[in-house]
Amino acid sequence: MSIRPPLKELNIKTHNKGFYKGFNRSVTVTSKILVTLVVIWILSDIENSGAILEAMKNWSFTNLNSYYTYAVAFYVLVCLAVILIPSFGRTKLGSDPNGKPEFSNFSWFSMIFGAGIGIGVLTYSAAEPLWHLANNPDTIMAKDMIIASLNSNNIPIPQDADVFALYQSEVAANAIPALDGIVVPKTEAALDAAYRYSFFHWGISAWATYSLVGICLAFFCYARNLPLTMRSALAPLFGRSLEGPLGNIIDISAVIATIFGIAQTIGIGLSSFASGLYSLTGMTWLVTDAANPEPTVGALLMSLLVVMCLSMASALSGVGRGVKWLSNINMVLSFLLLAFFLIFGASMFALEMLGKGILSYVIHLPAMLVTVWDPNTELGVWQTSWSVFYWAWWIAFAPFVGMFLARISKNRTIREFGLIGIVAPSLTLFIWFSFIGGTGINLEMSGIANGQIYNSGLTAQLFDIIGLMLSPAMANALSAMVVVLLLTYLVTSADSALLVINMVNAAGKVQVENGQKHIIVWTIALTAVIAALILAGGLDAITSAMMVAAIPFSFIIILMAISLLKALILDNRRAKEEILEINTEQ
């Protein structure tokens, strides 16, 4: 029995005149209304809206930690399957067997990295290993073991006591026996876990989520000739019903997730950008407290205005000009910064951490992907605050990054997409975390920093590391480069997101008659959303909104994965039938 041919036509209704000419009005107008209602709701009652967003985030942390954990594990499994199975991996993301990629490997990788998590790496590569060195699941489990041992030996534990210090003093006094496997915070014993979990959050899990969406979209667009929009990736499951309301709902979910996913990334970038300006200028209005500098609302709003004006200008110039050139500049400046740490940082220590961290990560990855702790325990609180937060962030970011990756990846194979789109950026991030974060750890563990980096805010720690390594003049020069790099990453992420939103609204079309006008409208809308969330509670409010927006799209990605597997399996069966028919005729 022959298999039906795949669906290669999807008629998505677009308007034929006026401002919305070339756009799907149901998707575009509904998305704008929903975004506008969110902004109005927040601004009408800033205090209560912030509290409601916080409650929604806490609910998702408590009730969805298992779902997010297993969903991301599923994304990783499917992504690895389509890359590693030979017949799947050699599938070309294009209909022309002789077609060539549009962008060089360097420009392609630059845009992947810049649009993906370039902003986060500047902030978290310095901060996250330090945070995990002080507190991670290994230290938490060690703390639980110590408390159980102290209780069993009837040794009182004073309120707010340093349990590890108490344990060490009791062991020294022979009051209790030494325990095996105790990982003490901020010591060499905690280094393994610090890097294992840093790599876990920024490695394969993140890039598999992005790449899965990108591979799905590129396959159905370039190999099936369907529109480059989210609904197309579900064609094997829902067929032509995607031309109507069901498809509109899917695309609207993608637009909303993109808005709040990019808001999270820009929010973190704005905080780092403002911290960098304070490090350079010392202007007190930029921070709330000079002793523990956190950006003020005014500093964040000023930074937002600068970033969004530049982003709109870049988006209006298109992918082949503004986005491409900014991405290339990002990569050059990034590697200059990395080269500085390679030469002048704690290089030998960093190389050791890189090797040991990758080995520990690979060994523990299967268990980490499926481990879920009770959210009401200290381990569960850590998991929701770190891992689940990241999974929601990557999912909310996936429609934007996935579609952008699909847009720039025509005529690549699935395996090429996977190897470059998952392995290469993961290894690059591991190097960043090892050399920049490792230098910060080395400064603290050697006593040079004396707690300065530990006690600093997350978005300011990179500037503290630079300040401790260099003279004031040289530190200012390098900090200035970091500020410029942050700005270019912010602009690249925002302008790429604006282009993707336009493509979804325009039923997958890259060039639309009124496209530039809509980019301006969406720039204003995105600016209004981020500004309103900043006023409602800063980064906490942005994170809360992102956590909620990620929920519906996380389910859509699961359906996209099933759809891709179904399409690839049926294609293999069709190919075998064709071979059988040819052999029979001969």
XYZ file of C-alpha atoms in Angstrom, residues 241 282 354 435:
4
model
C -6.725 22.504 9.303
C 30.757 56.272 38.470
C 37.234 22.945 31.246
C 38.179 31.061 31.462
